[in-house]
Tab-separated table of C-alpha atoms and ligand atoms in Angstrom:
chain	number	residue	atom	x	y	z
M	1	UNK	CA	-1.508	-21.588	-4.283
M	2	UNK	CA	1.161	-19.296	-4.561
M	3	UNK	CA	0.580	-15.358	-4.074
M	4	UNK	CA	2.933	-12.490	-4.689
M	5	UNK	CA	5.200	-10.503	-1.722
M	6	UNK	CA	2.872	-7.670	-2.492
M	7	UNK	CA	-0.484	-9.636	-2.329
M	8	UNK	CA	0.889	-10.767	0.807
M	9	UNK	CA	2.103	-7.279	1.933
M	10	UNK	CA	-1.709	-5.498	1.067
M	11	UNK	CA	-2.977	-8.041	3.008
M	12	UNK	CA	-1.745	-7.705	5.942
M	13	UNK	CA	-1.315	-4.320	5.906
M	14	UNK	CA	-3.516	-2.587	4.007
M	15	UNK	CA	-3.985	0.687	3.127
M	16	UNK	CA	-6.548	3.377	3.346
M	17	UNK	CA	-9.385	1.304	5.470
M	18	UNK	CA	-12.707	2.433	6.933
M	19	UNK	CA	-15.204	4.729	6.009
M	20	UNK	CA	-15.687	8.149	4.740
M	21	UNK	CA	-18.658	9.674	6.256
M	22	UNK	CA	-19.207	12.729	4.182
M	23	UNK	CA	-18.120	10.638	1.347
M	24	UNK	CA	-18.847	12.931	-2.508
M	25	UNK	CA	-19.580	8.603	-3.829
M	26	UNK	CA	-20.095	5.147	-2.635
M	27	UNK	CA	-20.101	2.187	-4.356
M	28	UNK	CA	-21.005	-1.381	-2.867
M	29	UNK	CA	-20.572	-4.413	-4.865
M	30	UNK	CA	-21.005	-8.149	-3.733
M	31	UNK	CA	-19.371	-11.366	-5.057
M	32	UNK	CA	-22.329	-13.521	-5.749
M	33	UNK	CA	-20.168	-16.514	-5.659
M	34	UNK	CA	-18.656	-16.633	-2.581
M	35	UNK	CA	-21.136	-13.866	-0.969
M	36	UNK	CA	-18.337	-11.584	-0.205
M	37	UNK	CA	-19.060	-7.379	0.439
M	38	UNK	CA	-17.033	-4.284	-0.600
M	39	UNK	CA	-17.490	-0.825	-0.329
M	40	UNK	CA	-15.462	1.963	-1.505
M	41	UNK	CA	-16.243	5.683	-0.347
M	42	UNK	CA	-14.568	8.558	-2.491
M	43	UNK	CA	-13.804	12.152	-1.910
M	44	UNK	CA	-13.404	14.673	-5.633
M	45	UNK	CA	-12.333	18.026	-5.500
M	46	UNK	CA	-13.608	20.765	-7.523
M	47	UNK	CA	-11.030	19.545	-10.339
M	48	UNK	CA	-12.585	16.258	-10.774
M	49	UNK	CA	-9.818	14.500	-8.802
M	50	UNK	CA	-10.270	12.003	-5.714
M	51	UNK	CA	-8.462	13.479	-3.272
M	52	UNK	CA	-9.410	10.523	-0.343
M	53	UNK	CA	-10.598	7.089	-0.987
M	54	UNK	CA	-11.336	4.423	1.368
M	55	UNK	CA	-12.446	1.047	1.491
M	56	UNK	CA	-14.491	-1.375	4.016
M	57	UNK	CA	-14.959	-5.156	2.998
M	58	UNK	CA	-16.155	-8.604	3.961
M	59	UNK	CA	-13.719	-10.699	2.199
M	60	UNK	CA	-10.867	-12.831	1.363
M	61	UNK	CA	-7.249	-12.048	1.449
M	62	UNK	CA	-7.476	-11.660	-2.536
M	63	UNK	CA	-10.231	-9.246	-2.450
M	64	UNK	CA	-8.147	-7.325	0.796
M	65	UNK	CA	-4.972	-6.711	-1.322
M	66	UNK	CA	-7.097	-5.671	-4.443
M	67	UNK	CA	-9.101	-3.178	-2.810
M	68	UNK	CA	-6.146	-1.968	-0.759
M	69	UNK	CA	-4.475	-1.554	-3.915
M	70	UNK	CA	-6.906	-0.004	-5.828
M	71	UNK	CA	-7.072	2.774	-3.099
M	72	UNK	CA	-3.216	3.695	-3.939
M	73	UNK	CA	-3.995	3.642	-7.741
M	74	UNK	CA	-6.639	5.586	-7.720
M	75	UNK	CA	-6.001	8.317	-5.398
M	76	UNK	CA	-4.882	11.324	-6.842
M	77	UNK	CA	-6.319	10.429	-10.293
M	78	UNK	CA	-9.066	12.445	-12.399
M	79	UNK	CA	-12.133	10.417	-11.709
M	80	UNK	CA	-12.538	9.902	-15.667
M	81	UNK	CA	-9.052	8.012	-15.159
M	82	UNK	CA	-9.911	6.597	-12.039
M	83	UNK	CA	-13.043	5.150	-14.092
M	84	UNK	CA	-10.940	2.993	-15.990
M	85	UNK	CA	-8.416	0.899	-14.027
M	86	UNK	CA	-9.300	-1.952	-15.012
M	87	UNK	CA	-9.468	-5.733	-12.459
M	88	UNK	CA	-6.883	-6.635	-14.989
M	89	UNK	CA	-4.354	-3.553	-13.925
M	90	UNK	CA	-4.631	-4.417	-10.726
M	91	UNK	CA	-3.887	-7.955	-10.699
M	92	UNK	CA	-0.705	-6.826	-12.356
M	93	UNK	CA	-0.145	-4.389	-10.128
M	94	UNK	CA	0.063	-7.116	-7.567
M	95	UNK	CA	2.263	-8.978	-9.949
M	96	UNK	CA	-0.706	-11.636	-10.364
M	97	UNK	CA	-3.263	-13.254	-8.512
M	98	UNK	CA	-3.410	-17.276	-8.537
M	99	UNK	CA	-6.286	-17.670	-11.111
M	100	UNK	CA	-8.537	-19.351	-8.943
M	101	UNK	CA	-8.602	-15.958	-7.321
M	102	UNK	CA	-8.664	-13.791	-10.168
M	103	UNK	CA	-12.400	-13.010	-9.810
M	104	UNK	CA	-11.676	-11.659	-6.405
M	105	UNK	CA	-10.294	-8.108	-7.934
M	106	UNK	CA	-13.378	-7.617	-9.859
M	107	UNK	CA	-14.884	-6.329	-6.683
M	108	UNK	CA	-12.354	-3.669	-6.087
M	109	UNK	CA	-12.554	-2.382	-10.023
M	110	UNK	CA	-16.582	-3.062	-9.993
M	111	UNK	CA	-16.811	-1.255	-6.532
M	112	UNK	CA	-14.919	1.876	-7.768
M	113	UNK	CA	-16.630	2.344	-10.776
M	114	UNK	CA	-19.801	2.451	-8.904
M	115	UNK	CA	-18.894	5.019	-6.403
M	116	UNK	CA	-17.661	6.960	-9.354
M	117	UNK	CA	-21.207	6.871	-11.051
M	118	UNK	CA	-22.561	7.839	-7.783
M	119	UNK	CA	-20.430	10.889	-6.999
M	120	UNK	CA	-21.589	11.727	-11.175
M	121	UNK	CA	-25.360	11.083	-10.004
M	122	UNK	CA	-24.827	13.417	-7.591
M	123	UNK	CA	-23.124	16.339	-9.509
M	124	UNK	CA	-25.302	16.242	-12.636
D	201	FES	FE1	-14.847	-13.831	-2.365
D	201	FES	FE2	-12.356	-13.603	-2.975
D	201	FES	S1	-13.383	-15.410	-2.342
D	201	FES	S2	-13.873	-12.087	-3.146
């Protein structure tokens, strides 16, 4: 199983980890499969924008370098944007995943789009 230099490079270093504890959303998802945990904590400014995001997971390499990659994607973005990156974008941002892992960066997109329908629930 082969995985890209930058798979390999948000794995073992990845980016924006922990917890927010005032956090404006939170999103948890879980991999039924393998029983793998991710949660991703969001901050959003009065323009809509996430201006902090951070993740905290139980997982594989795969869904490591997915989440830690979703962080840099996302941060900065409008959350309407944010809503949409897609597990598809960011296996390609990671110039691919080996397919049998391709359903590990579904909990990085899933766990996103939660925490941005919580931070909506919240500001309804
Ligand atoms: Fe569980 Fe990758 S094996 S998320």
């Amino acid at each position: 199983m082969e995985y890209s230099d930058k798979v390999v490079d948000h794995y073992t270093h990845p980016r924006n980890t922990g917890v927010i504890e005032d956090a404006d959303g939170e999103g948890t998802v879980g991999n039924p499969v393998c029983g793998d945990i991710m949660t991703i904590y969001i901050k959003v400014d009065d323009d809509e924008k996430i201006t902090d995001i951070k993740f905290s997971t139980f997982g594989c390499g795969a869904a490591i370098a997915t989440s830690s990659m979703i962080t840099e994607m996302a941060m900065g973005l409008p959350v309407d944007e944010a809503y949409n990156i897609t597990r598809d974008n960011v296996a390609d941002e990671l110039d691919g995943l080996p397919p049998i892992k391709l359903h590990c960066s579904n909990l990085a997109a899933d766990a996103l789009q939660v925490a941005i329908d919580n931070y909506r629930s919240k500001n309804e």
